Coordinates of C-alpha atoms and ligand atoms in Angstrom, one line a residue:
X299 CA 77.2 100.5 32.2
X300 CA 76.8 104.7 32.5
X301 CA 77.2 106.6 29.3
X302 CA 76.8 103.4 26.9
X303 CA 74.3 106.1 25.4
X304 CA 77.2 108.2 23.6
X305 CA 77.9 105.3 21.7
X306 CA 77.7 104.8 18.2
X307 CA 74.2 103.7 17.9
X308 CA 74.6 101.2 15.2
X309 CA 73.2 97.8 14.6
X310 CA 75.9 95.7 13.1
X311 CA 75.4 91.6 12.0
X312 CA 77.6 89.0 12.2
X313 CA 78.8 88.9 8.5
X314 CA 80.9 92.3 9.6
X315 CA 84.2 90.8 10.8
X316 CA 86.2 92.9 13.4
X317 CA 89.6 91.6 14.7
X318 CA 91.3 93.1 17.5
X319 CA 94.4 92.4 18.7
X320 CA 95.0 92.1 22.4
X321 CA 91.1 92.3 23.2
X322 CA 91.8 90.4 26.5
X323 CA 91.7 93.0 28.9
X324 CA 91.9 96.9 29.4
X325 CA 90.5 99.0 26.1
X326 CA 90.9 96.4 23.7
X327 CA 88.6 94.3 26.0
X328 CA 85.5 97.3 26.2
X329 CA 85.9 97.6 22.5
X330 CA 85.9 94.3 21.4
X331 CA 82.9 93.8 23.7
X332 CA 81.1 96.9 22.7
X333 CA 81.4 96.3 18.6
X334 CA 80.3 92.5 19.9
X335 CA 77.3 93.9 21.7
X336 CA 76.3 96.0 18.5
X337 CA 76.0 92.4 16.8
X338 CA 79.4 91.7 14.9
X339 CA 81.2 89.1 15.0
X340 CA 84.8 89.6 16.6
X341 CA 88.2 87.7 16.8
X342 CA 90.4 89.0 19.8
X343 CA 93.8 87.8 18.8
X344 CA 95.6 86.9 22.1
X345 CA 99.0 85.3 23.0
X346 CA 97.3 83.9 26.2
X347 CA 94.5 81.4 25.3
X348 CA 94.1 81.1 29.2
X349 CA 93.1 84.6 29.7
X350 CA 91.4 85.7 26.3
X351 CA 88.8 82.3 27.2
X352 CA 88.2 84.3 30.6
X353 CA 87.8 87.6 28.7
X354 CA 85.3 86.1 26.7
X355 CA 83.1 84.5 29.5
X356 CA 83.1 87.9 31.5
X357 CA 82.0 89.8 28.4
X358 CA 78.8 87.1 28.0
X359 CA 78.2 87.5 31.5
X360 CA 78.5 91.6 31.0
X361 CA 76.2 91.3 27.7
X362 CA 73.3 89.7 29.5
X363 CA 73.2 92.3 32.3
X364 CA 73.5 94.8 29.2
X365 CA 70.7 93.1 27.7
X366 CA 68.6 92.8 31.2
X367 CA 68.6 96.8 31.2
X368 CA 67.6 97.1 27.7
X369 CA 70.8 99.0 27.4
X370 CA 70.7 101.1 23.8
X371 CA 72.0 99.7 20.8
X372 CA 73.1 96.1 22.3
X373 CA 71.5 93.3 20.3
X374 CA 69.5 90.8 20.9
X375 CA 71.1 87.8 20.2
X376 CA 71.6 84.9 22.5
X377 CA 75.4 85.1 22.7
X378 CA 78.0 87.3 21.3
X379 CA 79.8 86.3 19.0
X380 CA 83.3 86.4 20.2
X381 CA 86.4 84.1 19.0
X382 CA 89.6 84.0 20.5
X383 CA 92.6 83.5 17.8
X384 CA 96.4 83.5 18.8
X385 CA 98.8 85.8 17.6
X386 CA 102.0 86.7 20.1
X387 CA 103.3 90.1 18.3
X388 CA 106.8 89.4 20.3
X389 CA 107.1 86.7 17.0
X390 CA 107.1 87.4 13.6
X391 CA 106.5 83.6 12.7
X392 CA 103.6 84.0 15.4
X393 CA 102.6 86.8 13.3
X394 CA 102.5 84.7 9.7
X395 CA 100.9 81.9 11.5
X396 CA 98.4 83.9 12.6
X397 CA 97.1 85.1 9.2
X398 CA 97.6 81.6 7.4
X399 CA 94.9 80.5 10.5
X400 CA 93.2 83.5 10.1
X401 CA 92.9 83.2 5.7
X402 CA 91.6 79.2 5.9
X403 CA 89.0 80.0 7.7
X404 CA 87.9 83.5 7.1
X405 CA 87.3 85.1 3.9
X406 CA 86.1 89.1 4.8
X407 CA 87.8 91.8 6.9
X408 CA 85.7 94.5 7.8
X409 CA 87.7 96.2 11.0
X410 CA 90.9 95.7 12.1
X411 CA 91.9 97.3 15.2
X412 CA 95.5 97.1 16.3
X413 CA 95.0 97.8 19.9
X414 CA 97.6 95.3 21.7
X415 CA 100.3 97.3 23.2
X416 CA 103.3 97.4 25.8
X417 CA 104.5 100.9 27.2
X418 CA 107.6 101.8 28.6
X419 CA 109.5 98.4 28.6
X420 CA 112.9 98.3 30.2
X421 CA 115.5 97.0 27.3
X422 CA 114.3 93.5 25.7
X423 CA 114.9 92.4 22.2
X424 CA 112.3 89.7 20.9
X425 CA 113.3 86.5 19.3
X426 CA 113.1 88.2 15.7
X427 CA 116.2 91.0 17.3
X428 CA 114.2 94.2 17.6
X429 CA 113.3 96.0 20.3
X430 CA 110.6 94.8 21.9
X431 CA 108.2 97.8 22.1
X432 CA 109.1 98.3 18.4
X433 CA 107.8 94.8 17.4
X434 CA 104.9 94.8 19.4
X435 CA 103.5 97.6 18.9
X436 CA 104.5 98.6 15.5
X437 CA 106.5 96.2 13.2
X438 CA 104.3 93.2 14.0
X439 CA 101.6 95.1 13.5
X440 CA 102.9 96.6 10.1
X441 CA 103.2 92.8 9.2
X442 CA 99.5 92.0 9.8
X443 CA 98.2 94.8 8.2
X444 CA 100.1 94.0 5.3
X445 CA 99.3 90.2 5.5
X446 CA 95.7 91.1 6.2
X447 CA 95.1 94.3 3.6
X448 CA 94.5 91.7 0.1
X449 CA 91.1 90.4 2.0
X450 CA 90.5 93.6 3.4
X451 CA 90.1 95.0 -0.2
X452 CA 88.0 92.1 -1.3
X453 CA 85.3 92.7 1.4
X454 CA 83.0 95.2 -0.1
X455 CA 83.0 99.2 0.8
X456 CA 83.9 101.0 4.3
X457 CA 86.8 98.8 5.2
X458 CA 89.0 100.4 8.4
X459 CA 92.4 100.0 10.1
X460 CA 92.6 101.5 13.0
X461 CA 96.5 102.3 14.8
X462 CA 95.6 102.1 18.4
X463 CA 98.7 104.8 19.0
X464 CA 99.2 107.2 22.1
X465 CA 100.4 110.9 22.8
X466 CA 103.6 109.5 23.9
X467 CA 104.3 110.3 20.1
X468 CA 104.4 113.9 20.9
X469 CA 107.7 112.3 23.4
X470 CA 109.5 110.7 20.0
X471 CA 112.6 110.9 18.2
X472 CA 112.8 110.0 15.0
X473 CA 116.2 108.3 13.8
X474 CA 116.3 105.1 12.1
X475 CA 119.9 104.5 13.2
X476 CA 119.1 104.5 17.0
X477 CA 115.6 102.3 16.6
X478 CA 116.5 100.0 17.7
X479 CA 118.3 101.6 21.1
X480 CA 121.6 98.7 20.7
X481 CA 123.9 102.0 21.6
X482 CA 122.5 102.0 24.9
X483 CA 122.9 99.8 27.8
X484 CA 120.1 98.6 30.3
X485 CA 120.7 101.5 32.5
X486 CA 120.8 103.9 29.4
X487 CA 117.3 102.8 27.9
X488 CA 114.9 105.6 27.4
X489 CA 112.0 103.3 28.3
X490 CA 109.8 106.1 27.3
X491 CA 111.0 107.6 24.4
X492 CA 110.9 104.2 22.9
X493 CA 107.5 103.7 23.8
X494 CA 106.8 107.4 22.0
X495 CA 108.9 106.3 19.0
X496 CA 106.8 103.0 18.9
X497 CA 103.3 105.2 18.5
X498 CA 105.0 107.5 16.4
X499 CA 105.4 105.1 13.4
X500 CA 102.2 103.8 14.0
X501 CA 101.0 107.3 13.0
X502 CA 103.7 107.5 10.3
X503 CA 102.4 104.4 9.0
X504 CA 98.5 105.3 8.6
X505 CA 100.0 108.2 6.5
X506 CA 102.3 105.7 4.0
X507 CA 99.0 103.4 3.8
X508 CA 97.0 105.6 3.2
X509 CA 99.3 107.0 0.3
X510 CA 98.9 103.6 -1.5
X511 CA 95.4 103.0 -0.9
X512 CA 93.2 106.1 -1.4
X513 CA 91.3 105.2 -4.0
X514 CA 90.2 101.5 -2.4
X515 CA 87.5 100.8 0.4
X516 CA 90.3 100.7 3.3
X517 CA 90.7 103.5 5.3
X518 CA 93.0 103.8 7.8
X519 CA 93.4 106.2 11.1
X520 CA 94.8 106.6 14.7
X521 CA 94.3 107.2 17.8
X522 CA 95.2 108.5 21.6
X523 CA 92.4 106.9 24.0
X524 CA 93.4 109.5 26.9
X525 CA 95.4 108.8 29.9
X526 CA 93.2 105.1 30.8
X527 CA 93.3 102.6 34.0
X528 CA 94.5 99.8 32.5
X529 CA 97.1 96.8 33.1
X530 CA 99.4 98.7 30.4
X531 CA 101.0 99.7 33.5
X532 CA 102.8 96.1 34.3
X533 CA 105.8 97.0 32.7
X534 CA 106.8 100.3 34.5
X535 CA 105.4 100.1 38.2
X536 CA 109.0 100.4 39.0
X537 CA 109.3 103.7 37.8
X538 CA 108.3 105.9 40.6
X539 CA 108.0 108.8 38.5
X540 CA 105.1 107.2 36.4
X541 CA 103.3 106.1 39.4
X542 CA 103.2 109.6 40.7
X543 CA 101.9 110.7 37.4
X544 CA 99.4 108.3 37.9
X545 CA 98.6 108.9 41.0
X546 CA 98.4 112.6 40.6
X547 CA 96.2 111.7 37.1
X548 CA 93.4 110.2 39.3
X549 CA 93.2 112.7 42.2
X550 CA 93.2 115.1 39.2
X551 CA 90.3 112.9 37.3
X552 CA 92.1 113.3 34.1
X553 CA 92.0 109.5 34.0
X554 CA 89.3 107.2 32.4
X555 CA 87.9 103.9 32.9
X556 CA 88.5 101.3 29.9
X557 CA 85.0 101.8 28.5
X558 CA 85.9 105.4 28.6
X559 CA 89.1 105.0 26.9
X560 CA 87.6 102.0 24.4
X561 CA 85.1 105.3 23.4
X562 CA 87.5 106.3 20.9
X563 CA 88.1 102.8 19.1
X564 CA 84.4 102.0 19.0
X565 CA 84.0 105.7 17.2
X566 CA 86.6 105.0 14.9
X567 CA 85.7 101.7 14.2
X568 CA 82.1 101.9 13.6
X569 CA 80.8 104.7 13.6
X570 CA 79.3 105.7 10.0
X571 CA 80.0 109.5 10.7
X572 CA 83.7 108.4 9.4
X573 CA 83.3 106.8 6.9
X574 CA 86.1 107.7 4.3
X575 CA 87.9 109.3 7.1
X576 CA 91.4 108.9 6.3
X577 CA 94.5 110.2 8.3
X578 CA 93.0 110.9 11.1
X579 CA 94.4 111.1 14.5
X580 CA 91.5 110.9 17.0
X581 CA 91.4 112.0 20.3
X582 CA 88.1 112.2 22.6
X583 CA 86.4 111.1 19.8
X584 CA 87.3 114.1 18.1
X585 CA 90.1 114.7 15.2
X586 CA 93.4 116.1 15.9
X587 CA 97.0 116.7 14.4
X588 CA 99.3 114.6 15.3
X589 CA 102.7 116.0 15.5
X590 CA 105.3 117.6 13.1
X591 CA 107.4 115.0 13.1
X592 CA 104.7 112.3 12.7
X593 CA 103.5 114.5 9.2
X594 CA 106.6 114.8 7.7
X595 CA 106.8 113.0 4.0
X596 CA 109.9 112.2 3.7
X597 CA 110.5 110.5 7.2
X598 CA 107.3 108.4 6.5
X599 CA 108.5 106.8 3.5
X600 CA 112.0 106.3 5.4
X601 CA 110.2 104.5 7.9
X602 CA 108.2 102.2 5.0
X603 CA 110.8 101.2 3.7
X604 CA 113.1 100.2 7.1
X605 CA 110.2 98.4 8.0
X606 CA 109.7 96.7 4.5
X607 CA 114.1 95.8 5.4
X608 CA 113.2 94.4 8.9
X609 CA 110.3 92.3 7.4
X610 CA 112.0 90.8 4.2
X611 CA 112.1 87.1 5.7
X612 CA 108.5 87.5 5.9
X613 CA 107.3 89.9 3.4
X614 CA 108.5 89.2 -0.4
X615 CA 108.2 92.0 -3.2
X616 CA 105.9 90.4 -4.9
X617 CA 103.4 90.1 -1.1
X618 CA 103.0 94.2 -1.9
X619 CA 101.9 94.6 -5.4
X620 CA 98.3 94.9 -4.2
X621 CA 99.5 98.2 -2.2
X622 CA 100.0 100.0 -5.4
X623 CA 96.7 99.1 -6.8
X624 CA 95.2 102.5 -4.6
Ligands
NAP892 N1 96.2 103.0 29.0 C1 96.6 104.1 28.6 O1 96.6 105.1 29.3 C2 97.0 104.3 27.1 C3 97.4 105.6 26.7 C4 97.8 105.7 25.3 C5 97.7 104.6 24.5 N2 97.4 103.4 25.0 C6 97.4 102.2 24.0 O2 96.2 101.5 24.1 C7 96.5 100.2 23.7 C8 95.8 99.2 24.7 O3 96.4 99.4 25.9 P1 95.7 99.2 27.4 O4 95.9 100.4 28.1 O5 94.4 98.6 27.2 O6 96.8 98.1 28.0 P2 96.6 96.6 28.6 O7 95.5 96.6 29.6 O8 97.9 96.3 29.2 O9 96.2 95.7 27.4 C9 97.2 95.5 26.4 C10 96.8 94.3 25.5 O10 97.9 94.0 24.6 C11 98.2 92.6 24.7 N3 99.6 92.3 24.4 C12 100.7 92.7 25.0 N4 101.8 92.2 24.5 C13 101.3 91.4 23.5 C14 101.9 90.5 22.6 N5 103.2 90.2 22.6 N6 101.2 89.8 21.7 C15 99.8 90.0 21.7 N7 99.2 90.8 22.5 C16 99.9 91.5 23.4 C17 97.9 92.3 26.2 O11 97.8 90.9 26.3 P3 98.1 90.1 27.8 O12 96.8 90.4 28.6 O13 98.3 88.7 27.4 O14 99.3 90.8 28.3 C18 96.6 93.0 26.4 O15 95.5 92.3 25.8 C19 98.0 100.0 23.6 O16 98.4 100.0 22.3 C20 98.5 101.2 24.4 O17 99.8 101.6 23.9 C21 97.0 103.2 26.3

């Protein structure tokens, strides 16, 4: 694999845990690999058992070629360690399932990348009644985090979250009234300023974390992983627009593969340069400002606590005590 070089080159062992929501396929696949290949042990929480099983054969078969061209920094153990768990992010009860699988059998956190994503979705609402890019990319996320965040603190120093988000945020609104788009009708749906607002609170959200815990070993930062060749595209190939964009993207070579685009994960994730990074919105590897609106204060905590309203079947007052410990 070209350019496995400019990776982090750091030798990790199984007792660092990484989980990685939708690690099936596109980035979430190269990264969960890559961190698997530096020797930790990863969990890619899936809603397809099917095809996270086949994710996890091809990335065996793609370690031993790594390892047959003494490829930097991959480790030399027999197989990579590589679980799949399932967690559906389109239900909340999925969700709290998840994490009372994930807390009998697990007792550290190290990484948690929340990769798994859906862009520009026509109108859907999930079984829990939001909108469906807002769940999956955002609220059910919030909820892991939150779920996840008392082992995270328990698991010793240099702890990270990291908000797989996008530069569709620079697209958002931000108006908790309208979040969840009910005023508008199928036609009316602004698939992609949905999608923006989605990554928006992503980045909103590191900021409010961050806020309660930045005295404690959990950091946590975002991300844009460039414009990348991945299925993400399944829910919008009807949208001629976006396929000329694409289109005009790759003739243009502004594109990247996944292992390009997983560059900026694996970075964030492991690479000891940021450690105690906090609020950082990488791009390329590099840190940027995420927008205006994303920064503002006030609109952060707005967004906490709507999100702390949506979640209150599954989130009790008590549940966020150890967020004001930071
Ligand atoms: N590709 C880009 O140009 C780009 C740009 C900016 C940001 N991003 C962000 O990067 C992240 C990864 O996207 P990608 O490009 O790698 O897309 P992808 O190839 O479509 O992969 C998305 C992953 O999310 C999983 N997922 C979708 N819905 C889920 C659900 N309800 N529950 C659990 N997992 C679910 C998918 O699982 P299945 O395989 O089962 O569908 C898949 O593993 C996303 O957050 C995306 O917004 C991508």
């Amino acid at each position: 694999m070209g350019g496995a070089t400019s990776l982090p080159q750091v030798s990790l062992t199984t007792d660092h845990v990484v989980l990685i929501t939708g690690g099936n396929t596109g980035i979430g696949y190269e990264t969960a690999k890559w961190i698997a290949m530096m020797g930790a042990r990863v969990i890619i929480a899936c809603r397809s058992e099917e095809r996270a099983k086949k994710a996890i054969e091809k990335m065996q078969e793609e370690f031993e070629g790594e390892k047959s061209k003494s490829t930097p920094g991959v480790c030399s153990r027999e197989t990579l360690a590589v679980e799949f768990m399932k967690l559906d992010l389109t239900s909340l009860k999925s969700v709290e399932s998840f994490v009372e699988s994930f807390k009998a059998k697990e007792s550290k956190l190290h990484i948690l990348l929340c990769n798994a994503g859906i862009a520009m979705h026509e109108q859907e609402y999930t079984e829990d009644g939001f909108e469906i890019m807002f769940q999956v990319n955002y609220l059910g996320h919030f909820l892991l985090v939150t779920k996840l965040l008392p082992i995270m603190l328990d698991s010793g120093e240099d702890c990270r979250v990291i908000l797989v988000s996008s530069g569709a945020h620079q697209a958002a609104s931000f108006d908790l009234g309208k979040a969840q788009g009910k005023h508008h009708t199928k036609e009316s749906f602004k698939r992609l300023l949905y999608y923006g607002n989605s990554k928006l609170y992503q980045i909103m959200q590191m900021y409010s974390l961050n806020r309660r815990l930045n005295t404690t070993n959990v950091t946590v930062n975002s991300l844009h992983p460039g414009i990348v060749e991945t299925e993400i595209t399944r829910s919008f190939t009807d949208l001629m627009l976006w396929k000329v964009f694409l289109g005009a993207s790759k003739l243009l070579q502004v594109t990247k593969t996944p292992f390009e685009g997983a560059k900026t994960s694996i970075n964030a994730a492991v690479n000891p340069e940021f450690k105690d990074t906090r609020d950082a919105y990488y791009m390329d590897m590099r840190v940027k400002q995420a927008n205006r609106l994303a920064r503002d204060q006030e609109k952060q905590e707005a967004l906490w606590q709507y999100s702390i309203d949506c979640l209150k079947e599954f989130l009790k007052p008590e549940d966020l005590n150890f967020l004001n410990k930071g």
